[in-house]
Short mmCIF file of C-alpha atoms in Angstrom, two decimals:
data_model
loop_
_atom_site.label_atom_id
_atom_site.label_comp_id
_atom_site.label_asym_id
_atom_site.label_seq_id
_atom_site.Cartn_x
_atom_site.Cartn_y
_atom_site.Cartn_z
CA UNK A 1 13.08 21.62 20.64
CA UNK A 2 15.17 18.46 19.71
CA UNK A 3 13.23 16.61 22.84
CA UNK A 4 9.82 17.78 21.39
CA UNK A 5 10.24 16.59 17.85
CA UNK A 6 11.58 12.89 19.55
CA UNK A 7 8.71 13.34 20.95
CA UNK A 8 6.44 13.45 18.07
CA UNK A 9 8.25 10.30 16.30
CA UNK A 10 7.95 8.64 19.53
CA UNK A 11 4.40 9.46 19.25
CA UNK A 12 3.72 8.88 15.78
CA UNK A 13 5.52 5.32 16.26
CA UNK A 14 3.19 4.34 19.48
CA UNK A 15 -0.08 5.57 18.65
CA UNK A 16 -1.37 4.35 14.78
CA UNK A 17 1.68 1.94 14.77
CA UNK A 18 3.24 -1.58 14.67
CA UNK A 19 4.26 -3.39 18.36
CA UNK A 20 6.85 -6.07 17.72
CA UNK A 21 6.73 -8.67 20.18
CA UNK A 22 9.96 -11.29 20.14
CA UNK A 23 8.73 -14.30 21.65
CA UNK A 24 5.81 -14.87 18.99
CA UNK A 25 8.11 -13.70 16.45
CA UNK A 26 4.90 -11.22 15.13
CA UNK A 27 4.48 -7.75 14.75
CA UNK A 28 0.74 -6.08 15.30
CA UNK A 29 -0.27 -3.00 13.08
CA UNK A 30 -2.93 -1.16 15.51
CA UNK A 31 -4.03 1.19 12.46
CA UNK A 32 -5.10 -2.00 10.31
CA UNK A 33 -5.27 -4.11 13.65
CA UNK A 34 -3.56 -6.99 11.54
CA UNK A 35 -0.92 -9.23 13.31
CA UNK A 36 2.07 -10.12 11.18
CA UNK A 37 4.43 -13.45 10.99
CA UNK A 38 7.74 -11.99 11.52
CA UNK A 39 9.99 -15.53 11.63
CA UNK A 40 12.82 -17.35 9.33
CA UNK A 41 11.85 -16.43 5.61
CA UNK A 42 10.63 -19.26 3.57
CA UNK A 43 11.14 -19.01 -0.41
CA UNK A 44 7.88 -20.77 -1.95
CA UNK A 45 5.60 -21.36 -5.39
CA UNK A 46 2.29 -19.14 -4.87
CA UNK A 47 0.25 -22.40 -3.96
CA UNK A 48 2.69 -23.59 -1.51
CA UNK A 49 2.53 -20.60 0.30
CA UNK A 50 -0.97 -20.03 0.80
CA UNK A 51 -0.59 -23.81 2.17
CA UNK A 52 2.05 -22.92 4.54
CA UNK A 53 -0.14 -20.09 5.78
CA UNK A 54 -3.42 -22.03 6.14
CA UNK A 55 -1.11 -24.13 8.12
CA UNK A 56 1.00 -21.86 10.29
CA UNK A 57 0.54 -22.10 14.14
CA UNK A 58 1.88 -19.36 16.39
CA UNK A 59 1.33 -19.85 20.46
CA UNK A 60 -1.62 -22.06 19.39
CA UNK A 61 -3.08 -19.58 16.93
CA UNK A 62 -3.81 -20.91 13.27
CA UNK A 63 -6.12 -18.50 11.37
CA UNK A 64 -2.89 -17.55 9.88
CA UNK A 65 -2.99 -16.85 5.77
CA UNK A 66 -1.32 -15.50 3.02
CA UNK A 67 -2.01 -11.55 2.66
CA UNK A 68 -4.14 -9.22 0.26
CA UNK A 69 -1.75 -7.60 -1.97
CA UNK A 70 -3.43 -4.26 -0.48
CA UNK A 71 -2.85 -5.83 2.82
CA UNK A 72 1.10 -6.45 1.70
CA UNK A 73 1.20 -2.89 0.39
CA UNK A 74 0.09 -1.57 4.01
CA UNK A 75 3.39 -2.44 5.48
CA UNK A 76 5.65 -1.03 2.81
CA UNK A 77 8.00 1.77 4.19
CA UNK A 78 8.12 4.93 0.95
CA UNK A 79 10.57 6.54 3.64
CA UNK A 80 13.27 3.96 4.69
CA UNK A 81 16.60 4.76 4.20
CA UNK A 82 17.74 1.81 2.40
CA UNK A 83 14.77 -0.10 1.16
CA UNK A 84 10.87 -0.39 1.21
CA UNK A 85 11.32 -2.61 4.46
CA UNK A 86 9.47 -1.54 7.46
CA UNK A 87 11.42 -1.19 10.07
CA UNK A 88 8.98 -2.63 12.84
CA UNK A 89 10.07 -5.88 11.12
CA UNK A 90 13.12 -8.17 12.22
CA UNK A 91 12.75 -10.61 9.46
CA UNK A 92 11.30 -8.97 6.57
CA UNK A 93 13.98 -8.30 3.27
CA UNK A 94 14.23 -6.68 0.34
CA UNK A 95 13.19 -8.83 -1.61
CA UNK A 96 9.41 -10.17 -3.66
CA UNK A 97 6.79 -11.46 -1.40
CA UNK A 98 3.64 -13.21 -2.68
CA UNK A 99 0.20 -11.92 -2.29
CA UNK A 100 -2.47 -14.05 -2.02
CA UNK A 101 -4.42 -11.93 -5.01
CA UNK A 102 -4.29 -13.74 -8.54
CA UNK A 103 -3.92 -11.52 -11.73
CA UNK A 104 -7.34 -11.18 -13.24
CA UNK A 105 -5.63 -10.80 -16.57
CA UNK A 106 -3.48 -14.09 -16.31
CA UNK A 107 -4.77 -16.96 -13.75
CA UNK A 108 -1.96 -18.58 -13.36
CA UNK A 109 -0.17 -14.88 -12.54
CA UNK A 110 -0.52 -13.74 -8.95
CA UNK A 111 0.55 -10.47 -7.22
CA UNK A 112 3.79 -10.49 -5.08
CA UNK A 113 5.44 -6.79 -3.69
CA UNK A 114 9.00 -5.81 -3.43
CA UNK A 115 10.32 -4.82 -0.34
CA UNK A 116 13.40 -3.29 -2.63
CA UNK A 117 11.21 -0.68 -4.04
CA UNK A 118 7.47 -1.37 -2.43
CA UNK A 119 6.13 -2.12 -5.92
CA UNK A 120 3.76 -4.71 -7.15
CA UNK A 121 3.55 -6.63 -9.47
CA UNK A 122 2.28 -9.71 -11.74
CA UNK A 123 4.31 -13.09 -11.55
CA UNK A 124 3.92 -17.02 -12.38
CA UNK A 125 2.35 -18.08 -9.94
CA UNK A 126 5.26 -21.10 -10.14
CA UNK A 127 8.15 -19.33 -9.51
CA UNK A 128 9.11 -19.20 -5.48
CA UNK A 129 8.80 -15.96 -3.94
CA UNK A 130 8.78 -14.95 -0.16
CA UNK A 131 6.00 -15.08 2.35
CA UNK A 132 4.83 -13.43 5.04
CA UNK A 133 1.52 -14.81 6.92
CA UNK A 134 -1.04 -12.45 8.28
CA UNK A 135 -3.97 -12.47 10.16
CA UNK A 136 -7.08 -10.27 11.69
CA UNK A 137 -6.44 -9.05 15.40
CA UNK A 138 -3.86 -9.04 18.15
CA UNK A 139 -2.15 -12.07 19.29
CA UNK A 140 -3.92 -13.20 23.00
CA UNK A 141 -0.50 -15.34 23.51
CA UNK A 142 1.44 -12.31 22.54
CA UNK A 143 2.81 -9.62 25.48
CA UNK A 144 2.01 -6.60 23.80
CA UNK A 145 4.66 -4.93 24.61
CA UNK A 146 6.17 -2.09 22.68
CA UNK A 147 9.28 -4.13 22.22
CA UNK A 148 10.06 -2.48 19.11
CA UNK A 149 9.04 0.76 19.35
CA UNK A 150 12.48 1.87 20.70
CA UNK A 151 14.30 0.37 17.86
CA UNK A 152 12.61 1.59 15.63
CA UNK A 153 12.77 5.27 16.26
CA UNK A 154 16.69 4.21 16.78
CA UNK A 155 16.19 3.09 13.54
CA UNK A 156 14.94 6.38 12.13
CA UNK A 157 17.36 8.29 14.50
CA UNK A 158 20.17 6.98 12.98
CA UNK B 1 18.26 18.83 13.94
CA UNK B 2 16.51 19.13 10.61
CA UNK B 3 16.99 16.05 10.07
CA UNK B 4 15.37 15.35 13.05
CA UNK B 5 12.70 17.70 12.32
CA UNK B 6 11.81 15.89 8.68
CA UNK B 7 12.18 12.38 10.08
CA UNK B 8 9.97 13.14 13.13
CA UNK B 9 7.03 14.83 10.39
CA UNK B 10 8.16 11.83 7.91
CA UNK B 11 6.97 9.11 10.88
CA UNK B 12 3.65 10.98 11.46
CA UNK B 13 3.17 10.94 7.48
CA UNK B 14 4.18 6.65 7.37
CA UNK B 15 1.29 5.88 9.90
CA UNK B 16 -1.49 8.29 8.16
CA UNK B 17 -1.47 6.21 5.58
CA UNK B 18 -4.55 4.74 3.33
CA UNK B 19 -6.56 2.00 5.31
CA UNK B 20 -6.83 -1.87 3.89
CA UNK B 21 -9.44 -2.02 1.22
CA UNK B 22 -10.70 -5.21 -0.22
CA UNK B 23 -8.97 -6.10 -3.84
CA UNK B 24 -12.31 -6.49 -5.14
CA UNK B 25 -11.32 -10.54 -5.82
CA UNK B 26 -14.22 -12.84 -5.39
CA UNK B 27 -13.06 -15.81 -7.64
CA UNK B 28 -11.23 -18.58 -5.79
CA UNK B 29 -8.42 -19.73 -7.52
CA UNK B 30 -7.25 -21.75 -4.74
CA UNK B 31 -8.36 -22.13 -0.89
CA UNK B 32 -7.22 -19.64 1.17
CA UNK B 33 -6.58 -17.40 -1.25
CA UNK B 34 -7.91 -13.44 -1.53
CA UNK B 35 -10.67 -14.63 -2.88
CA UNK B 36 -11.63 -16.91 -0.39
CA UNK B 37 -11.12 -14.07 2.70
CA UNK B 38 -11.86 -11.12 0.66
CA UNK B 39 -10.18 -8.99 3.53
CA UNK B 40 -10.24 -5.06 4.02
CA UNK B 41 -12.75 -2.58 3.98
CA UNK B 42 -16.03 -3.21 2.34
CA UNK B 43 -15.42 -1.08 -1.42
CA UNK B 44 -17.98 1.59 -1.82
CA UNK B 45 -18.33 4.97 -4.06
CA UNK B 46 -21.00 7.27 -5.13
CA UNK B 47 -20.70 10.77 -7.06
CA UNK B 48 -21.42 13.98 -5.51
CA UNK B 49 -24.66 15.01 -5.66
CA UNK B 50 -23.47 18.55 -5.95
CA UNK B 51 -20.12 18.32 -7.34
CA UNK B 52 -20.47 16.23 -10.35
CA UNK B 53 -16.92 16.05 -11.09
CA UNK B 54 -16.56 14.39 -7.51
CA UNK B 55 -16.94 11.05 -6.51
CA UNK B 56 -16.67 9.88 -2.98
CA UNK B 57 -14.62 6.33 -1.44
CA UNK B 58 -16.73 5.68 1.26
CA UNK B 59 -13.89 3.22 2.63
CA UNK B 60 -11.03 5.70 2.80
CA UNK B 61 -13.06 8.82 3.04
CA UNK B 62 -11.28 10.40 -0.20
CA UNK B 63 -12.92 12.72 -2.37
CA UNK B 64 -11.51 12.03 -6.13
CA UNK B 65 -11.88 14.22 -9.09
CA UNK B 66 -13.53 12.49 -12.26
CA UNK B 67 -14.81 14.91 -14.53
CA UNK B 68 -14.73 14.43 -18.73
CA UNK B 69 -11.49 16.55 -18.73
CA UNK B 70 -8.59 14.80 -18.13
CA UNK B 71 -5.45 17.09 -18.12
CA UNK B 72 -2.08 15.51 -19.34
CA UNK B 73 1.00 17.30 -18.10
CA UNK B 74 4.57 17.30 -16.29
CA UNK B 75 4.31 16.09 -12.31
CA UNK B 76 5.24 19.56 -11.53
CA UNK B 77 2.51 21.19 -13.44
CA UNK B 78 0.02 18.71 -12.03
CA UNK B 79 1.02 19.27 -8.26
CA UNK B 80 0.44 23.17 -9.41
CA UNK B 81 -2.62 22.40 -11.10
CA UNK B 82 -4.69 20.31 -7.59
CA UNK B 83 -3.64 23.23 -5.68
CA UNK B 84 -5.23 25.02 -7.46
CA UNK B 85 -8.21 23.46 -8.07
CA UNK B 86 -11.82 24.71 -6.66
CA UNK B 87 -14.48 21.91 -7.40
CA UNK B 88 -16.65 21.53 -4.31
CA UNK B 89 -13.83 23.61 -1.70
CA UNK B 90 -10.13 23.55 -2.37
CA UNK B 91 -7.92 20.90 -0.54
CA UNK B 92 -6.82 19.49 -3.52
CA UNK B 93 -3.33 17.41 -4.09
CA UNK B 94 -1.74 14.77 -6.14
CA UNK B 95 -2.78 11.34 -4.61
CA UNK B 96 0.22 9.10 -3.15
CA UNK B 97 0.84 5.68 -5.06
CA UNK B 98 -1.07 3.71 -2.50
CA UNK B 99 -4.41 6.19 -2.61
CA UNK B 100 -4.38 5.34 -6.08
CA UNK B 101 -3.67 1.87 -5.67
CA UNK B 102 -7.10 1.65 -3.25
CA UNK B 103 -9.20 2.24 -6.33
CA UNK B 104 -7.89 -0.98 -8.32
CA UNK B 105 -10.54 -3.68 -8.53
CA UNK B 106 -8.14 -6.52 -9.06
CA UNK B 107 -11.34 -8.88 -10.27
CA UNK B 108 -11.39 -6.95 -13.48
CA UNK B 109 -9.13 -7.49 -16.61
CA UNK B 110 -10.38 -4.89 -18.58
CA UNK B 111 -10.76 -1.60 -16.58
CA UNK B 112 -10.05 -1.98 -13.22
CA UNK B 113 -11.44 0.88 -11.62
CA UNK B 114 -15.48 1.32 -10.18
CA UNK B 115 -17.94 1.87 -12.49
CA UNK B 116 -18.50 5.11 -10.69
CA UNK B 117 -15.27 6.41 -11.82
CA UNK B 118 -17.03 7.20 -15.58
CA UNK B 119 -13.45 9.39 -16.57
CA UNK B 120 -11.06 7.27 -15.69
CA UNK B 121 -11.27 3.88 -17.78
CA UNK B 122 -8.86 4.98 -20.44
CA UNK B 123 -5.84 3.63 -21.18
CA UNK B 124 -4.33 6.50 -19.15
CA UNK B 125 -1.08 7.02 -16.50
CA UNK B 126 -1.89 8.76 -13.61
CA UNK B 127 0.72 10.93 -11.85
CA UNK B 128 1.01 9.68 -7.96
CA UNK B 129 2.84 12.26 -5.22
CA UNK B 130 5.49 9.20 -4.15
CA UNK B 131 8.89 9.62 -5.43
CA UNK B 132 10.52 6.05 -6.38
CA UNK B 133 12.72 5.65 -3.90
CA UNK B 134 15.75 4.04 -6.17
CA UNK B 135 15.56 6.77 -8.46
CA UNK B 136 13.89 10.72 -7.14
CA UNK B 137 14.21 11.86 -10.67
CA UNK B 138 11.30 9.55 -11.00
CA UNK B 139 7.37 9.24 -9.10
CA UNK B 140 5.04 6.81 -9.64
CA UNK B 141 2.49 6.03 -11.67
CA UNK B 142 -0.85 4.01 -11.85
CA UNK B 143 -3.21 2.70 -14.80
CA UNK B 144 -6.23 0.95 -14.69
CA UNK B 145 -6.26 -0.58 -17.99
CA UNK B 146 -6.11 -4.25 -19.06
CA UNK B 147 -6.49 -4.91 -15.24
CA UNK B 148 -3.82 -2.98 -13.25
CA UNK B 149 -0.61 -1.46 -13.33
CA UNK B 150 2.28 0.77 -11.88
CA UNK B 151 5.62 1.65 -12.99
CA UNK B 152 7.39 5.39 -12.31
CA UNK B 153 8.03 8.11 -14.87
CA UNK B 154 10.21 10.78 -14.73
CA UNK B 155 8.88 13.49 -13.42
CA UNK B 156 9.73 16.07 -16.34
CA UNK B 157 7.87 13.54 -18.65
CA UNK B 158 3.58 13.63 -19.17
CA UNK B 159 0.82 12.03 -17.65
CA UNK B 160 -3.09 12.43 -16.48
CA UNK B 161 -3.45 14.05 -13.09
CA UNK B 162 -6.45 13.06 -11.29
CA UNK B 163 -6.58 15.34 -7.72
CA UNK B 164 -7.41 13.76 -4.79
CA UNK B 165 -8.80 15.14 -1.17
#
């Protein structure tokens, strides 16, 4: 019974789930097929860090850019034990991360998420929040492997 | 072993979760913003043909109820009340915080929901399933007025319920 059920969250974590991979410093989410920067956190204004995203390069990849706030949202954990941080991540905190979505109501407002709570919400745009880069597909430099699938049910194990 | 048991379900619930939509931004503030990728899931709706009070999100596949009687009660009442509900099948349930979240168009500062949605463009909280996680007294909830927001209301307190399925 115990085995079947670490079963399933093995299961649930390897099929429709993320795949760290430590050398690229990137975790890939197969059920939005997005791959994620997951290096040293960088505190930035809004424009800065869609500029450090436009110019990100990981194993000679650059189509790196700052995330949707819907895309953001897609990676915040409702169930973690201590915070709205996914646990696929090695890098990501609990803290605001910019989105790259501006506040219709206010232009110079832009969306960042929490990673405390995994709420949006509205912000000047000059004020330096986290970032996290994103971008369509699977790394071709990356392995692939399911480095972090192991932790991570460790993680929810615990 | 129950704890097992919950985490194990809890891990198939985190990666069933509402695909990437597009925002809805098409204004480019600055290059290489969202409104210069516009990425996620082409947005698309249309009401039953059938079901009036339905209307369907092509992009996540969810049916939502949007009929001209909005019902304003405690989250308890409200989880009672989809469950109940029998408007084109049964099925029904609370959405979670990010189901409703997939219906804000963030290119709007007035109401920031689809056209198609003709019920919901009040100035009106809407009672999500997702408890907030630094306080389970509390869920969260969504409007779509003046553009879009979220905060979380205790759950013995009133709001709209739209169902979702």
């Amino acid at each position: 019974m115990k085995t079947f059920f670490i079963m399933l969250t093995a299961a649930s974590l390897l099929y429709g789930s993320y795949t760290s991979d430590a050398d690229s410093q990137t975790v890939y989410d197969d059920q939005t097929d997005l791959t994620w920067e997951d290096g040293v956190n960088h505190l930035r204004a809004w424009g800065d860090a869609i500029d450090y995203c436009e110019s990100l390069n990981i194993v000679g990849t650059g189509d790196w850019r700052l995330p949707s706030v819907n895309e953001l949202l897609s990676i915040v954990d409702y169930n973690g034990a201590a915070s709205a941080v996914n646990p696929a991540f090695n890098f990501l905190i609990n803290q605001p991360h910019w989105s790259a979505t501006t506040d219709a109501t206010d232009s110079t407002y832009a969306w960042y998420v929490n990673f405390s709570d995994g709420y949006s919400r509205s912000f000047p745009k000059a004020v330096r929040r986290y970032v996290r880069c994103v971008r369509k597909g699977k790394l071709s430099g990356s392995q692939n492997a399911n480095t972090a699938t192991l932790p991570a049910i460790f993680y929810l194990l615990q | 072993m129950l704890k097992l048991m919950i985490l194990s379900l809890l891990s198939l619930l985190l990666y069933a979760d509402a695909p990437v939509v597009k925002t809805g931004q098409t204004t480019i503030y600055k290059a290489g913003d969202d409104g210069t990728y516009r990425a996620g899931l082409n947005r698309s709706y249309s009401r039953n043909s059938y079901a009036l009070d339905v209307v369907t999100d092509h992009a996540t596949g969810l049916q939502w109820q949007d009929d001209a009687n909005p019902q304003f009660m405690t989250w308890s009442a409200a989880r009672t009340y989809c469950t109940q509900r029998n408007v084109n099948g049964t099925g029904w349930r609370l959405p979670t915080k990010r189901e409703l979240e997939t219906l804000v168009d963030y290119s709007q500062s007035g109401s920031a929901i689809d056209a198609t949605f003709t019920n919901m463009a009040g100035n009106y909280t809407y009672w999500s399933s997702t408890p907030y996680r630094d306080d389970t007294t509390k869920v969260g909830v969504v409007t779509y007025h003046n553009g879009y927001s979220q905060s979380h209301k205790s759950k013995s307190d009133t709001s709209y319920v739209r169902c979702v399925k």
